[in-house]
XYZ file of C-alpha atoms in Angstrom:
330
model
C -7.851 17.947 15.262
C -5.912 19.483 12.193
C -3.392 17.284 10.578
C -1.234 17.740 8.001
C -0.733 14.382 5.727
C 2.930 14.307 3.814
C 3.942 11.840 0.891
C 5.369 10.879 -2.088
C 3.454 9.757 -4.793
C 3.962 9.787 -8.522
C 6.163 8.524 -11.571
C 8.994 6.085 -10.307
C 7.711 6.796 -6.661
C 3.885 4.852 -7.040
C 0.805 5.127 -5.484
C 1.301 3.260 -1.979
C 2.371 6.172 0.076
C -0.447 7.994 -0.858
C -3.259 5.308 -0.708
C -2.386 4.990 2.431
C -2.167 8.417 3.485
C -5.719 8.471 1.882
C -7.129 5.731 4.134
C -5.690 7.580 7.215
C -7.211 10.687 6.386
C -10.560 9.161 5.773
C -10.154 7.238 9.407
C -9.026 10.531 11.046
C -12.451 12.542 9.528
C -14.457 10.036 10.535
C -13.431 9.323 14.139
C -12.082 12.964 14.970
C -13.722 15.241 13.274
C -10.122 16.115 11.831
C -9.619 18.767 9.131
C -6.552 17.228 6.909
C -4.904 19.001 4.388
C -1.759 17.074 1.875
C 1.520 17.928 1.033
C 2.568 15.598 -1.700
C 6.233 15.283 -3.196
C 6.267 14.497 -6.811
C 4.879 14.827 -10.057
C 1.468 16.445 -9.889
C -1.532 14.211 -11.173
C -5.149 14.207 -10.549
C -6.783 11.746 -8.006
C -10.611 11.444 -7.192
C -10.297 10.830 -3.748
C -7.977 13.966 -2.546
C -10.471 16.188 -3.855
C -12.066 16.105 -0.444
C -8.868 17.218 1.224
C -7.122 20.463 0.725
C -3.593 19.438 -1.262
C -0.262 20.610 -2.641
C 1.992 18.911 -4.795
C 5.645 20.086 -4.538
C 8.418 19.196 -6.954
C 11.408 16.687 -5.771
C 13.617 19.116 -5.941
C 12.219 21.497 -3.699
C 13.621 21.331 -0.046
C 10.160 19.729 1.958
C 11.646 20.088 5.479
C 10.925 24.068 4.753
C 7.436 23.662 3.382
C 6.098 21.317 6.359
C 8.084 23.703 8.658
C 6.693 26.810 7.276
C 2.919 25.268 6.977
C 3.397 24.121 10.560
C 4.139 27.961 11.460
C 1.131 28.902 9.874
C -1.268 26.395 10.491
C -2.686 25.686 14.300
C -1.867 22.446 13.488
C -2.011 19.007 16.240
C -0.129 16.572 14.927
C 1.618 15.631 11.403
C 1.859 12.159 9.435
C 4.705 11.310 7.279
C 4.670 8.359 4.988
C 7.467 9.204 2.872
C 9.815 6.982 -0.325
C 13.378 6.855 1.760
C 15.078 7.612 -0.956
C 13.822 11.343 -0.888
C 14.020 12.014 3.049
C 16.564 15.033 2.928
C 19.705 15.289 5.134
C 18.155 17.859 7.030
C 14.600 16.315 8.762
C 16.043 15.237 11.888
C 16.417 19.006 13.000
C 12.966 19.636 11.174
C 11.523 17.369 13.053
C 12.472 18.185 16.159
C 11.758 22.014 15.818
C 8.301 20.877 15.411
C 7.887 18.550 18.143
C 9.416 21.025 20.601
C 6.534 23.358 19.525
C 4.198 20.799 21.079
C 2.878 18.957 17.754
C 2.804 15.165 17.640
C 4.879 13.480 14.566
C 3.987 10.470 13.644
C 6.173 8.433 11.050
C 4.126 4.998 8.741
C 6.539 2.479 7.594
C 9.834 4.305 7.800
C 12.056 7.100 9.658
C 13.327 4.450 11.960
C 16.417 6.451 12.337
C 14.621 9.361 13.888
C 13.237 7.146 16.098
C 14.202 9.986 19.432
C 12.215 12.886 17.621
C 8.844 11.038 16.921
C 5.953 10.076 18.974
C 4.696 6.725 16.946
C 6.106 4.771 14.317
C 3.245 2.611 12.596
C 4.779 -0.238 10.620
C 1.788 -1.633 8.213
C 2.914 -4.942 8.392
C 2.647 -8.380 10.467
C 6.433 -8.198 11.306
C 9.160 -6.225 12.054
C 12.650 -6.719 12.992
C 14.668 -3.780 14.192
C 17.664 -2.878 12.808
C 21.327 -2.606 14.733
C 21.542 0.053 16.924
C 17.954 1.177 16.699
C 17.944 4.334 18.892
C 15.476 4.596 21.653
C 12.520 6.790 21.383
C 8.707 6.330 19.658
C 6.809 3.252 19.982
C 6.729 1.251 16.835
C 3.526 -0.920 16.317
C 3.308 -3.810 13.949
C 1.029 -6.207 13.258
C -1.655 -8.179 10.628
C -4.258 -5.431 12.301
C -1.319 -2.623 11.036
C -1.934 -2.977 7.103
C -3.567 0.241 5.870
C -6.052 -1.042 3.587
C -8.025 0.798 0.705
C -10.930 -1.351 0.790
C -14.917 -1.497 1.095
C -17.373 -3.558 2.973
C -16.751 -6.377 4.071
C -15.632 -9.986 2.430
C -17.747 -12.503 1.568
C -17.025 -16.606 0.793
C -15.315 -17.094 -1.985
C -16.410 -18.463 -4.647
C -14.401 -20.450 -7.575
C -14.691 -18.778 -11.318
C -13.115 -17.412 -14.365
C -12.191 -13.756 -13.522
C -8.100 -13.481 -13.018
C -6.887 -10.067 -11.975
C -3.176 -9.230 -12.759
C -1.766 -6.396 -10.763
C 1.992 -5.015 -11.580
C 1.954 -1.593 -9.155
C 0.699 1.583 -10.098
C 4.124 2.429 -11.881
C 4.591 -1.083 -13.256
C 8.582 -0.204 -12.215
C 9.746 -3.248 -13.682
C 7.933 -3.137 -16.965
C 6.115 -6.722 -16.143
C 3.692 -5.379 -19.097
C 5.461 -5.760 -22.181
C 6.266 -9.948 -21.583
C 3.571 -10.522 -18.532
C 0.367 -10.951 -20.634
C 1.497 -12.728 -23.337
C 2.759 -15.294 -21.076
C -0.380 -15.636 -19.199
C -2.287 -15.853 -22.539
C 0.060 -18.967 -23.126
C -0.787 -20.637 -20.034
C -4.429 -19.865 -18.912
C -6.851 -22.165 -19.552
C -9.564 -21.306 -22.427
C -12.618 -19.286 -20.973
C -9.994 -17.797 -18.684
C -11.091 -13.834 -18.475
C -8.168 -11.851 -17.906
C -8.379 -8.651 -15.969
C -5.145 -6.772 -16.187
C -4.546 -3.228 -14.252
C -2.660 -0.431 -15.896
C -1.588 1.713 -13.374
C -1.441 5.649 -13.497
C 1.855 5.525 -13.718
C 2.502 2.681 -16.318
C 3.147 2.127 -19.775
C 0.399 0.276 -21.977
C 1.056 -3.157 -21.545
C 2.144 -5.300 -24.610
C -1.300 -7.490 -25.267
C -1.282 -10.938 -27.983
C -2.353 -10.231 -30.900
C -4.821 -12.312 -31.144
C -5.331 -13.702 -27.634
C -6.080 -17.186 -26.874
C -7.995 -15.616 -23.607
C -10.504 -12.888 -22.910
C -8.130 -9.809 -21.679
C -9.387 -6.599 -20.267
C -7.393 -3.942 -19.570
C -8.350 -1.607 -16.844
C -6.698 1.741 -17.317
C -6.092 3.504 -14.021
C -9.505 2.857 -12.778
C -10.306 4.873 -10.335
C -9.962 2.300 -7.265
C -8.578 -1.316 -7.008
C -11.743 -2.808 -4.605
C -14.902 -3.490 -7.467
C -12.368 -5.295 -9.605
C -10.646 -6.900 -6.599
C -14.433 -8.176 -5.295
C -14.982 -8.898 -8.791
C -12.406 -11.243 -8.992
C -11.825 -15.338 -8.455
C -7.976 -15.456 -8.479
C -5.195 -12.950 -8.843
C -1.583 -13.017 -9.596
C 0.288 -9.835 -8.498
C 3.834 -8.383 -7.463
C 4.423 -7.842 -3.418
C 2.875 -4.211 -2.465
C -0.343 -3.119 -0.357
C -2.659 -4.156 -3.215
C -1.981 -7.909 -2.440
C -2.869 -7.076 1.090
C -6.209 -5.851 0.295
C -6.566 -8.723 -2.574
C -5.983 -11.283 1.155
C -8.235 -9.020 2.801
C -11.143 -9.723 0.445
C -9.849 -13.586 0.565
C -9.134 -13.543 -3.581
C -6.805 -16.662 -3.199
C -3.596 -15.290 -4.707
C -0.044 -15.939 -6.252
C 2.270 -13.227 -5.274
C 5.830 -12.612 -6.136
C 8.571 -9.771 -5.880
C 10.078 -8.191 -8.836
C 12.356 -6.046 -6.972
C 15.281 -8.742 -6.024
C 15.423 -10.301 -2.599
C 14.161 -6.954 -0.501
C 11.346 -8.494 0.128
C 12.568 -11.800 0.876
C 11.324 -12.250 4.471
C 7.904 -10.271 4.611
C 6.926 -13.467 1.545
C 8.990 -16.538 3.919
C 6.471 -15.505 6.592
C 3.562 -15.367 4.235
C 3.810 -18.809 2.598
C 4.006 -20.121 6.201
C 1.443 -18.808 7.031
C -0.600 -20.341 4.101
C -1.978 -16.661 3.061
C -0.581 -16.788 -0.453
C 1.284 -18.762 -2.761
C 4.687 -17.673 -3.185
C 6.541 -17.513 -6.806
C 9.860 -16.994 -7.721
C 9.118 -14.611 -10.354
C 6.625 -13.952 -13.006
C 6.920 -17.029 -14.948
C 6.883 -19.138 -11.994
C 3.738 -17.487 -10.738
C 2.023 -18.167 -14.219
C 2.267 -22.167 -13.526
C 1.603 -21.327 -10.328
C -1.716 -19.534 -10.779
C -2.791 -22.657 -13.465
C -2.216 -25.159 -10.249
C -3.860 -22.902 -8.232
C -7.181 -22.386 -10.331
C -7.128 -26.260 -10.301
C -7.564 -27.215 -6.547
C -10.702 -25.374 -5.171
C -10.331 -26.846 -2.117
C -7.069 -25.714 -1.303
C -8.082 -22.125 -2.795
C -10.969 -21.968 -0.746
C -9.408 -22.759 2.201
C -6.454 -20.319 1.742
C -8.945 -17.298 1.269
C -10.428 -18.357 4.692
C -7.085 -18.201 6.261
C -6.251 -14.726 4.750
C -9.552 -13.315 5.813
C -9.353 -14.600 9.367
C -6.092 -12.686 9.675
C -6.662 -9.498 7.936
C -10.424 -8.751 9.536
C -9.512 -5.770 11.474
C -8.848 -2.812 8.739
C -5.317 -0.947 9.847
C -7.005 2.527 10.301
C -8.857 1.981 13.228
C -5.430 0.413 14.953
C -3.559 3.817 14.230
C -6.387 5.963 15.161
C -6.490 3.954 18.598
C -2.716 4.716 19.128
C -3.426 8.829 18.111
C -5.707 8.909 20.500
C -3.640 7.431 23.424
C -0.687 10.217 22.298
C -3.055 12.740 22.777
C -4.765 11.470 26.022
C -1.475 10.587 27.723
C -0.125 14.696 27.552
């Protein structure tokens, strides 16, 4: 199988479309054999884990419906995987995408392209729920589900245990610059012998530490991988994005909150109902929240279990099922 993996990664577009991409990629060599190559939009940057995949990085400015289209021309490629920022899907794909899928190549769209539903064969939502939008044309199955969530994650989770280690988590572009009030007000209101663990993302500005803190705080800069720290971890306190769905998926009871006004509004209804997470308002409100938290190991205990009963079936092997049934129903 040859695939060709397209995203968007970089400054003011993150790291989720491309962590994901990665975790596909890794699924597809492992249970096809597949030879993947990358064509990433945005600002170039170096990343440990592509170096076993050939990649390009392309500006946003240049036009990508002619690069896949020209690679596809080239390369005797099977099918292609999009996971790409909507904001930088040009007016021109739909015609793209159907020149390609006409040639006899499968296109399969993660968490997006809903309105080119007709000219794909799968849309993979990573996520537990989905509701369609008006006038959703007809076309590619779309799959959903809490086995959906393309996870970067290692070995399995173990019982939690109660403890110290906090792990803040603001994205891997910190878009809404959570780091220059964020710490100091968890210094504030952490109990002492707290130990802070605070991410700085690839993508984000130094975060604005006390001077002198009344905790431990250790700031992680770009590590290279979320999971050690995540495993390493007792509670966390982070914004909505795929790295709280691998913090349930190691059953780190968590406080989660969105940053980005009310987008996000009904993915976190469903998820306090479900008793995965604790759901805050905004950052201050997940502070207090967190200090509650760290005091009722019961509850935290049994809210890991929850989250790890639900998330126990990593996303990758889902979408590799539903590749293979494209293929096998031709």
């Amino acid at each position: 199988m040859n695939v060709l993996m397209v995203c968007h990664a970089g400054v003011g577009l993150g790291l989720g479309h491309l962590t994901r991409s990665l975790v596909v990629a890794k699924a597809l060599q492992l249970n096809f054999d597949a030879c993947v190559q990358f064509l990433i939009q945005g600002e170039a940057f170096t990343q440990s884990d592509l170096e076993q995949f050939n990649y390009r990085f392309i500006s946003l400015e240049q036009n990508i419906s002619l690069i896949i289209e020209s690679i596809s021309e080239i390369d005797a490629l099977n099918i292609v995987l999009l996971d790409l920022h909507p904001k930088y899907v040009p007016e021109n794909f739909g015609a793209m995408l159907t020149n390609i899928r006409t040639s006899g190549r499968k296109i399969v769209a993660i968490d997006g392209l809903l309105e080119y539903r007709s000219v794909l064969d799968l849309i993979f939502i990573p996520s537990f729920q989905f509701t369609p939008p008006a006038n959703l044309d007809d076309g590619a199955p779309i799959i959903f589900g809490w086995d959906c969530f393309l996870l970067n994650v290692q070995g399995e989770s173990v019982d939690w245990t109660s403890g110290p280690n906090v792990l803040a988590l603001t994205g891997g572009s910190d878009a809404t610059e959570l780091g220059e009030t964020w710490p100091i007000i968890l210094d504030q209101i952490l109990s002492d012998g707290t130990e802070l663990h605070w991410v700085t993302g690839p993508f984000a500005q130094m975060p604005c530490l006390p001077d002198p803190p009344h905790i431990a705080i250790h700031n992680h800069q770009a590590p290279d991988g979320l999971g050690n720290i995540m495993q390493a971890s007792n509670y966390a306190v982070t914004v909505f994005g795929v790295s709280f769905f691998e913090l349930l998926y190691y059953g780190i009871p968590t406080v989660v909150f969105s940053p980005y006004g009310g987008k996000d509004n009904s993915e976190l209804d469903a998820i306090a109902e479900a008793g995965v997470a604790l759901v805050a308002r905004d950052e201050v409100d997940a502070a207090g929240m967190l200090v509650d938290l760290m005091k009722n190991e019961s509850f935290s205990r049994n809210m890991s279990k929850i989250a790890r009963k639900l998330l126990n079936s990593p996303g990758a092997i889902r979408l590799c099922n539903e590749i293979s049934g494209l293929f096998s129903r031709q």
